[in-house]
PDB file of C-alpha atoms in Angstrom:
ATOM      1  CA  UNK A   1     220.864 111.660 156.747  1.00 51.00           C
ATOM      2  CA  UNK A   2     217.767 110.690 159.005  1.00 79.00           C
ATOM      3  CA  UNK A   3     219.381 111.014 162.086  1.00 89.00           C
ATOM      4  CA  UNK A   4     217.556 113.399 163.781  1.00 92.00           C
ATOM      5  CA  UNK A   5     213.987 111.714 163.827  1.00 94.00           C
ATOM      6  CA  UNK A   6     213.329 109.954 166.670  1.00 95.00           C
ATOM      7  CA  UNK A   7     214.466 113.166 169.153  1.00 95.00           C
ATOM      8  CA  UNK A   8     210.976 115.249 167.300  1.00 94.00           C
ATOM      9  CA  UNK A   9     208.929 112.053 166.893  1.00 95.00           C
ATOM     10  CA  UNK A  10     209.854 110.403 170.482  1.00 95.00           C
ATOM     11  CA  UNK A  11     207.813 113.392 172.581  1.00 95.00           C
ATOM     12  CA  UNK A  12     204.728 113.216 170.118  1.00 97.00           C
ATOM     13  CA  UNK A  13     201.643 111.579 172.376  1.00 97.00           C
ATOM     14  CA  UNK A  14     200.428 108.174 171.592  1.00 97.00           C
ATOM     15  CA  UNK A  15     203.198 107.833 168.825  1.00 98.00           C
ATOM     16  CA  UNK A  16     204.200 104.412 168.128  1.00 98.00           C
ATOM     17  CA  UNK A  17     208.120 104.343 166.925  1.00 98.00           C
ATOM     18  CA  UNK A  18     209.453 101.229 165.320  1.00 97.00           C
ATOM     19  CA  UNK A  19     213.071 100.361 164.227  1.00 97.00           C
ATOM     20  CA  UNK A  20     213.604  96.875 162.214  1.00 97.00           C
ATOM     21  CA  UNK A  21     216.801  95.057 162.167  1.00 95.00           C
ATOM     22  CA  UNK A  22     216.855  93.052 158.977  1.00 94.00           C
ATOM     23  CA  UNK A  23     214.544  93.066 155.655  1.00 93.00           C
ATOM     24  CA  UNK A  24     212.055  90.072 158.020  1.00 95.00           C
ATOM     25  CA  UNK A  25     211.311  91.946 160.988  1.00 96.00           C
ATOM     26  CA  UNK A  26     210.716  95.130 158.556  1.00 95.00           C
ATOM     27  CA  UNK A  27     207.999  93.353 157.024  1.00 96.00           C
ATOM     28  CA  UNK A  28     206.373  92.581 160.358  1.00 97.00           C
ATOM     29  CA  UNK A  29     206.759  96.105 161.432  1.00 97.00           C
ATOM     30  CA  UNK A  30     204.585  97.010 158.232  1.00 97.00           C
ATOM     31  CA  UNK A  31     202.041  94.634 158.855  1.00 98.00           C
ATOM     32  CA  UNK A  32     201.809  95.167 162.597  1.00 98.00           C
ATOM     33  CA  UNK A  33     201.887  99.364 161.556  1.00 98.00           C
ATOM     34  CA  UNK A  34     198.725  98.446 159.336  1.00 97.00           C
ATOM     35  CA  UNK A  35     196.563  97.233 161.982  1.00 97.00           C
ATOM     36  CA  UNK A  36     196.894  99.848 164.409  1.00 98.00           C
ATOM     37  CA  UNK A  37     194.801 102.763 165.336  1.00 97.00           C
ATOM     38  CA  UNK A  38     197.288 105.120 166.632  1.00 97.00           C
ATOM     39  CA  UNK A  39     200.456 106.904 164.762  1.00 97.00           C
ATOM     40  CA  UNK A  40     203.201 104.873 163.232  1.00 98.00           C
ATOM     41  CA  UNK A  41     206.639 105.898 162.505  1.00 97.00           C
ATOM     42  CA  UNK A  42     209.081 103.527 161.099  1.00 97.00           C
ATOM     43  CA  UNK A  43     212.934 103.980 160.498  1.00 94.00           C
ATOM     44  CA  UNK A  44     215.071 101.949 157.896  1.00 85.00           C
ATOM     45  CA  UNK A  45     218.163 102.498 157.020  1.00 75.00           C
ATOM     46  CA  UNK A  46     220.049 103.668 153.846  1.00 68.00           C
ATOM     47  CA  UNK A  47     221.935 100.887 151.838  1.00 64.00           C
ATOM     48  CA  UNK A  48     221.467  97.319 151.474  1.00 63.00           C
ATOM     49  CA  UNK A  49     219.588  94.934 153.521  1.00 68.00           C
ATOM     50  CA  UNK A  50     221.096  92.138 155.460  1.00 72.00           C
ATOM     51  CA  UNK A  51     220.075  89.563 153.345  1.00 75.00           C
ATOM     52  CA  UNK A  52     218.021  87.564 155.526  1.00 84.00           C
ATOM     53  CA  UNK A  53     215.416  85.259 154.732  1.00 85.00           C
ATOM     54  CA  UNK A  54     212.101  86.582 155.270  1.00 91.00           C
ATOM     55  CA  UNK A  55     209.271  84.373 155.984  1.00 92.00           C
ATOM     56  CA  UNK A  56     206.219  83.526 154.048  1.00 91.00           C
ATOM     57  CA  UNK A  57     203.774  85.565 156.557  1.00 95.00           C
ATOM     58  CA  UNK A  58     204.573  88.139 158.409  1.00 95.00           C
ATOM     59  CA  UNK A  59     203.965  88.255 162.030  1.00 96.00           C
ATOM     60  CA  UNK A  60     202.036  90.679 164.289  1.00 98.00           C
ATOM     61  CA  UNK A  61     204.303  92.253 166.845  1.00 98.00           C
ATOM     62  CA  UNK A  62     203.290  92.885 170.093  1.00 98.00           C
ATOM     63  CA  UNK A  63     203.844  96.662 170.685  1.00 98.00           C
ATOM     64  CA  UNK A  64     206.253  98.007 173.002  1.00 98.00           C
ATOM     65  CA  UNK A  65     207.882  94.784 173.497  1.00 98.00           C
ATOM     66  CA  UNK A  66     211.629  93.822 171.925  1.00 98.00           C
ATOM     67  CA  UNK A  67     213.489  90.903 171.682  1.00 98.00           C
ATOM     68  CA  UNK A  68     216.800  89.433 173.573  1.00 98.00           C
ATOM     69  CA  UNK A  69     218.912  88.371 170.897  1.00 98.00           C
ATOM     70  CA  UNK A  70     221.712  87.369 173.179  1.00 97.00           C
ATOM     71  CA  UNK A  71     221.263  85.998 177.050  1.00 97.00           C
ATOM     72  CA  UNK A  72     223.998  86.584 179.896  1.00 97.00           C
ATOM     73  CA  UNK A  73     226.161  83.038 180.904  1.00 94.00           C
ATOM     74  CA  UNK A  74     225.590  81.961 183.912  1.00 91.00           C
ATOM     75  CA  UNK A  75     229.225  83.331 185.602  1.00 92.00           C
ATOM     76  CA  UNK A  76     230.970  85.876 187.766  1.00 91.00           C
ATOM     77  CA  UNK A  77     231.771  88.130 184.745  1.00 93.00           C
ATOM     78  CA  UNK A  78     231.242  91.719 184.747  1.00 95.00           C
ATOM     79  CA  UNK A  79     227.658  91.899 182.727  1.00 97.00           C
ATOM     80  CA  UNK A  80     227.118  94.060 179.656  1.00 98.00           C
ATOM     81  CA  UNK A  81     224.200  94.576 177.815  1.00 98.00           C
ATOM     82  CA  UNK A  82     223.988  96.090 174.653  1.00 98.00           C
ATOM     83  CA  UNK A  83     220.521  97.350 173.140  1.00 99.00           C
ATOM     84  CA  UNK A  84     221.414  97.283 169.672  1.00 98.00           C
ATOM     85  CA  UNK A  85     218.884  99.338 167.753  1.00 97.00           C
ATOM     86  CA  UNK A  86     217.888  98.512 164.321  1.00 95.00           C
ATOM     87  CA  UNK A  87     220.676  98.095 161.987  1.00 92.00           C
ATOM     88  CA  UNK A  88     223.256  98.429 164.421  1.00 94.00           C
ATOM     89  CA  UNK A  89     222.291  95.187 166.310  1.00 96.00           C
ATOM     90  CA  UNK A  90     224.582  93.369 164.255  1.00 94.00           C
ATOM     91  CA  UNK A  91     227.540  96.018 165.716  1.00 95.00           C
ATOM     92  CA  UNK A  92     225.845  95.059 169.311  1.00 97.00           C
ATOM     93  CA  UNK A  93     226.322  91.189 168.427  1.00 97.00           C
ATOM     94  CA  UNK A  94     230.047  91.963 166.566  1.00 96.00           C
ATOM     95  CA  UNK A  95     230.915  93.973 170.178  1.00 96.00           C
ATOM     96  CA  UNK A  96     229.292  91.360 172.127  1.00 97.00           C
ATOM     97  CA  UNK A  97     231.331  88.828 170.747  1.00 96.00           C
ATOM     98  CA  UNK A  98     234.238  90.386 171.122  1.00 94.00           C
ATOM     99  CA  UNK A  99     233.847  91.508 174.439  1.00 95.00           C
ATOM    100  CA  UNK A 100     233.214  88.033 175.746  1.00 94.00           C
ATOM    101  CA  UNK A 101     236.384  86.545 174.386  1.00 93.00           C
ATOM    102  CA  UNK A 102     237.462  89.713 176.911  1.00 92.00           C
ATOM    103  CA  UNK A 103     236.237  87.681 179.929  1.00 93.00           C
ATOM    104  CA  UNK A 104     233.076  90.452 179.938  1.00 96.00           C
ATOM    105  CA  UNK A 105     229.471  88.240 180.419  1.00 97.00           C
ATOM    106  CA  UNK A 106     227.394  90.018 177.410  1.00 98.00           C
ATOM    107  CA  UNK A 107     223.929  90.319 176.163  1.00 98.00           C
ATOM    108  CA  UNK A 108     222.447  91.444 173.220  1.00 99.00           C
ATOM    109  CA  UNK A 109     218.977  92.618 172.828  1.00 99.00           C
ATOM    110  CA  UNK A 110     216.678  93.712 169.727  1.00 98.00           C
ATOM    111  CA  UNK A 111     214.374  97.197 171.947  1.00 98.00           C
ATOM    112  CA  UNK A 112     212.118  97.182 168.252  1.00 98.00           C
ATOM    113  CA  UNK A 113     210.459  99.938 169.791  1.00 98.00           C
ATOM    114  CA  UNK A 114     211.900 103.374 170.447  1.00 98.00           C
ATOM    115  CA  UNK A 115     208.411 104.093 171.754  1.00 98.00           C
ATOM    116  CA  UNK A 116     206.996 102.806 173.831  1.00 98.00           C
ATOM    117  CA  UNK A 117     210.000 101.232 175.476  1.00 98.00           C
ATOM    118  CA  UNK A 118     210.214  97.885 176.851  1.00 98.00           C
ATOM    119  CA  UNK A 119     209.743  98.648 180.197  1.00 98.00           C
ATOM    120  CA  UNK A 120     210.057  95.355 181.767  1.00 98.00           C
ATOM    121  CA  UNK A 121     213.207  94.189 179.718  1.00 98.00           C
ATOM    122  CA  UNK A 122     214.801  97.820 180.304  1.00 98.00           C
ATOM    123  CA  UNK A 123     213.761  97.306 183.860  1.00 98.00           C
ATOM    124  CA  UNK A 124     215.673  93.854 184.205  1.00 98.00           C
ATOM    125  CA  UNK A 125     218.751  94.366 182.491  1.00 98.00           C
ATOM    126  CA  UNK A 126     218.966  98.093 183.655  1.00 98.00           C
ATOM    127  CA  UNK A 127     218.859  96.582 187.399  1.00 97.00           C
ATOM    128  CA  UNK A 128     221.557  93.530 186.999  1.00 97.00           C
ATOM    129  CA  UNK A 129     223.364  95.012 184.555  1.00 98.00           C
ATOM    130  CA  UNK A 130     227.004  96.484 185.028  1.00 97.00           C
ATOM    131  CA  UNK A 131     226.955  98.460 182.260  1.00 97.00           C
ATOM    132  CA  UNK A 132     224.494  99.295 180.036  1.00 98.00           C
ATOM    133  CA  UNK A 133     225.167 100.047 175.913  1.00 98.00           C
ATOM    134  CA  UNK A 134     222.926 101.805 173.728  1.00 98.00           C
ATOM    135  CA  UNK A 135     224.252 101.786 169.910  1.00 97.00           C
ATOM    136  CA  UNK A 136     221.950 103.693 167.418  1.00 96.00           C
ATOM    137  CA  UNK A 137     221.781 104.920 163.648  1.00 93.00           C
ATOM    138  CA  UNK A 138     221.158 108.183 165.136  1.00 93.00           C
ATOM    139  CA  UNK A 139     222.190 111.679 167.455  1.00 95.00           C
ATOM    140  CA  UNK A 140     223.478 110.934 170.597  1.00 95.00           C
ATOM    141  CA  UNK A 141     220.994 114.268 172.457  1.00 95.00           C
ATOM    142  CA  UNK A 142     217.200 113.028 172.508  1.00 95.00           C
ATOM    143  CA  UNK A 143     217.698 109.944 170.921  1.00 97.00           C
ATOM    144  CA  UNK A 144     217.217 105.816 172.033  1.00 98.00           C
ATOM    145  CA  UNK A 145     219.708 105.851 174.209  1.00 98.00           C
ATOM    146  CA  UNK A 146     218.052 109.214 175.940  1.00 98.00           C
ATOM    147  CA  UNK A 147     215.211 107.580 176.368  1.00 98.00           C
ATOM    148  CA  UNK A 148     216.681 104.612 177.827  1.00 98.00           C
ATOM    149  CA  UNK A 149     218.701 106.920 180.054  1.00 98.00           C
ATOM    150  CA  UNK A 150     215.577 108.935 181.193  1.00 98.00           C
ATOM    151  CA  UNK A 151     213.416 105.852 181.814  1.00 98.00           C
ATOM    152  CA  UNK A 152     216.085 104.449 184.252  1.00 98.00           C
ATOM    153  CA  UNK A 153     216.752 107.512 185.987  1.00 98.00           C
ATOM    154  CA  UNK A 154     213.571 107.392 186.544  1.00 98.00           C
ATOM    155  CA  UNK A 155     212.956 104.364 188.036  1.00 98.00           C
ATOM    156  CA  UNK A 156     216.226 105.026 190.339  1.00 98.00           C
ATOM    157  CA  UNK A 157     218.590 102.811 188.539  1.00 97.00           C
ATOM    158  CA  UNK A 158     221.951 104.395 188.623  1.00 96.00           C
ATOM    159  CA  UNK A 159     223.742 101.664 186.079  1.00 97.00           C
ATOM    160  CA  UNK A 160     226.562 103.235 184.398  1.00 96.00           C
ATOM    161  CA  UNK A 161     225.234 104.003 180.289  1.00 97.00           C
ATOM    162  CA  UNK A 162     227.662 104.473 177.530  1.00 96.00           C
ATOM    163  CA  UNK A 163     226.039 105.631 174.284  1.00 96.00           C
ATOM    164  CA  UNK A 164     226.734 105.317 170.898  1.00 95.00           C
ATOM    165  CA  UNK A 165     225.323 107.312 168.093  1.00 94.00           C
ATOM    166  CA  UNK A 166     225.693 110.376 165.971  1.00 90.00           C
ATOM    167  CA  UNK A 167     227.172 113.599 167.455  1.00 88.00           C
ATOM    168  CA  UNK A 168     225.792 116.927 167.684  1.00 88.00           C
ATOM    169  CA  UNK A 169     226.412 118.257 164.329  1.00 86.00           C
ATOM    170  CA  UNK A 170     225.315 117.906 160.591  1.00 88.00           C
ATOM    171  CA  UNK A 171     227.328 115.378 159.087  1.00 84.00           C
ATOM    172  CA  UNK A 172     228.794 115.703 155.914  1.00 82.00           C
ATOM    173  CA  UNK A 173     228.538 113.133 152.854  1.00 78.00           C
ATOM    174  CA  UNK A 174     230.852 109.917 152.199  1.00 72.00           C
ATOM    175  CA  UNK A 175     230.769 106.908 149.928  1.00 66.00           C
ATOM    176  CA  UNK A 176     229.520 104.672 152.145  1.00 72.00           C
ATOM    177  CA  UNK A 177     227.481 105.241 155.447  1.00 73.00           C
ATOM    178  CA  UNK A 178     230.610 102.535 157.048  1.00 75.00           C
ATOM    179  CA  UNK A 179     233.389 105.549 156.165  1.00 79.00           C
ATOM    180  CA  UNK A 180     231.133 108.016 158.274  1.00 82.00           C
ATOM    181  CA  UNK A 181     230.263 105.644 161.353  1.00 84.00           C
ATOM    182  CA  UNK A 182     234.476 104.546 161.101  1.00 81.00           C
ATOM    183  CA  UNK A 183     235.217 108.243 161.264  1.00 86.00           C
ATOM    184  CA  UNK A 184     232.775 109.099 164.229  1.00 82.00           C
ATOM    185  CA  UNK A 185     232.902 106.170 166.275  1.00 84.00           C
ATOM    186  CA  UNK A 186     230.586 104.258 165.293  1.00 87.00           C
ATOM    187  CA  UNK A 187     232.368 101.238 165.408  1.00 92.00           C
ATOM    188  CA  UNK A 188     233.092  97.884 167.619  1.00 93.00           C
ATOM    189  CA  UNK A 189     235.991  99.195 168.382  1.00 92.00           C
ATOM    190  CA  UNK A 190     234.980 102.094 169.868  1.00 93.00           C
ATOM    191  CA  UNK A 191     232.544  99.997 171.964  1.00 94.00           C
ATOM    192  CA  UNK A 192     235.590  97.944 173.420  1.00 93.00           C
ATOM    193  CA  UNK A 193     237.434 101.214 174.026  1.00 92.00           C
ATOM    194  CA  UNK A 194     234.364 102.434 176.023  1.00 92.00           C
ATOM    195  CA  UNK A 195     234.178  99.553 178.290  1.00 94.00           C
ATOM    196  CA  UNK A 196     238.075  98.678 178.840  1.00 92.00           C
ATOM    197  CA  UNK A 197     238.171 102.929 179.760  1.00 91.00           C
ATOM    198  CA  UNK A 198     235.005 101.827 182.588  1.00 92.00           C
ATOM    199  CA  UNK A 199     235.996  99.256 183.896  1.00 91.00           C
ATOM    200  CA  UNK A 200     239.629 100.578 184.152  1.00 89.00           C
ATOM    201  CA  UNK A 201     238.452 103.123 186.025  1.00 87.00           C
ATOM    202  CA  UNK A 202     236.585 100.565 188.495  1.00 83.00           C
ATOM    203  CA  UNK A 203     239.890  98.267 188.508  1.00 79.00           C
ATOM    204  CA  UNK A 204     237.754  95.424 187.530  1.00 77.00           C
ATOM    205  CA  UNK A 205     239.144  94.012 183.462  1.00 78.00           C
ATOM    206  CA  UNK A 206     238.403  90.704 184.074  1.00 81.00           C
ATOM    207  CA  UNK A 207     240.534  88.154 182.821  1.00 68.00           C
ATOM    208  CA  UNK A 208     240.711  87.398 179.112  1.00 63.00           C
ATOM    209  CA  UNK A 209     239.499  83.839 177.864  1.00 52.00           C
ATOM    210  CA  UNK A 210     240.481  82.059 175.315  1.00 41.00           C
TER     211      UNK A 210
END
């Protein structure tokens, strides 16, 4: 299944761990991976692509450094951001969505890189963040959202992190990678779940808009 790699690649020294999420930004992670002089590790996913267009020449990514996909609205919300990695940003934009029809103030963002991490746009939305999401094609125990978890720590930010991924076990077979993620929670709606259960807890579900 491929979901065990980045917990044995992620400790290797000088590694440089990439994770595209559509067919385009896979073709600038090749050409980027090309014209370094260090390793290069780079995760796609089984199944189809997304279908996007990809551009005529692909473009050299600057390393260690993602991409916000979404930005936070400028209100009183409770703020959520969700680091979607690879092919699960479009579940971080899906959840996103659907938590800000919730009343919740979202943002999505693309990390790229497992490692190195963005440490300035980890840094940022770590700090204002209410809640931070990490959703990955991958084990929960060493993976992304680890890593995110480890870098914050720290740098003594104490946000709240709920992460998404595989669990601790081999997982068996199915049809379709969808059936397996359904089955183990993988899935917007165990993102809303995860948030309505923390900010229950806090007494703070906002109002829902419309």
């Amino acid at each position: 299944h491929g979901l065990f790699d980045i917990s044995f690649l992620r400790p290797l020294p000088n590694m440089i761990l990439m994770t595209p999420r559509n067919e385009d930004e896979f073709q600038d992670m090749i050409y980027t991976a090309t014209r370094q002089n260090l390793p290069v590790a780079i995760r796609y996913p089984r199944g189809c692509a997304e279908g996007v267009d990809i551009k005529e020449t692909p473009v050299l990514l600057e390393i260690g450094k993602g991409e916000v996909i979404q930005e936070w609205e400028k209100n009183n919300a409770p703020k959520i951001v969700l680091f979607g990695l690879g092919n699960m940003n479009s579940m971080a934009v899906q959840a996103a969505e659907e938590l800000s029809l919730r009343g919740y103030n979202t943002a999505v963002i693309d990390p790229r890189f497992i490692k190195p991490l963005d440490e300035e746009l980890t840094l940022f939305y770590g700090r204002e963040a209410d809640l931070v999401i990490t959703i990955e094609d991958h084990v929960i125990k060493g993976g992304y959202g680890a890593a995110v978890l480890e870098f914050l720590n720290d740098h003594d930010i104490h946000t709240p992190i709920v992460r998404i991924g595989w669990p601790d076990k081999f997982v068996e077979h199915a049809s379709t990678p969808d059936e397996l993620r359904s089955k183990y929670g993988l899935s917007v709606e165990t993102i809303f779940e995860k948030v309505t259960l923390h900010f229950q807890k806090l007494n703070k579900i906002p109002e829902r808009q419309f």
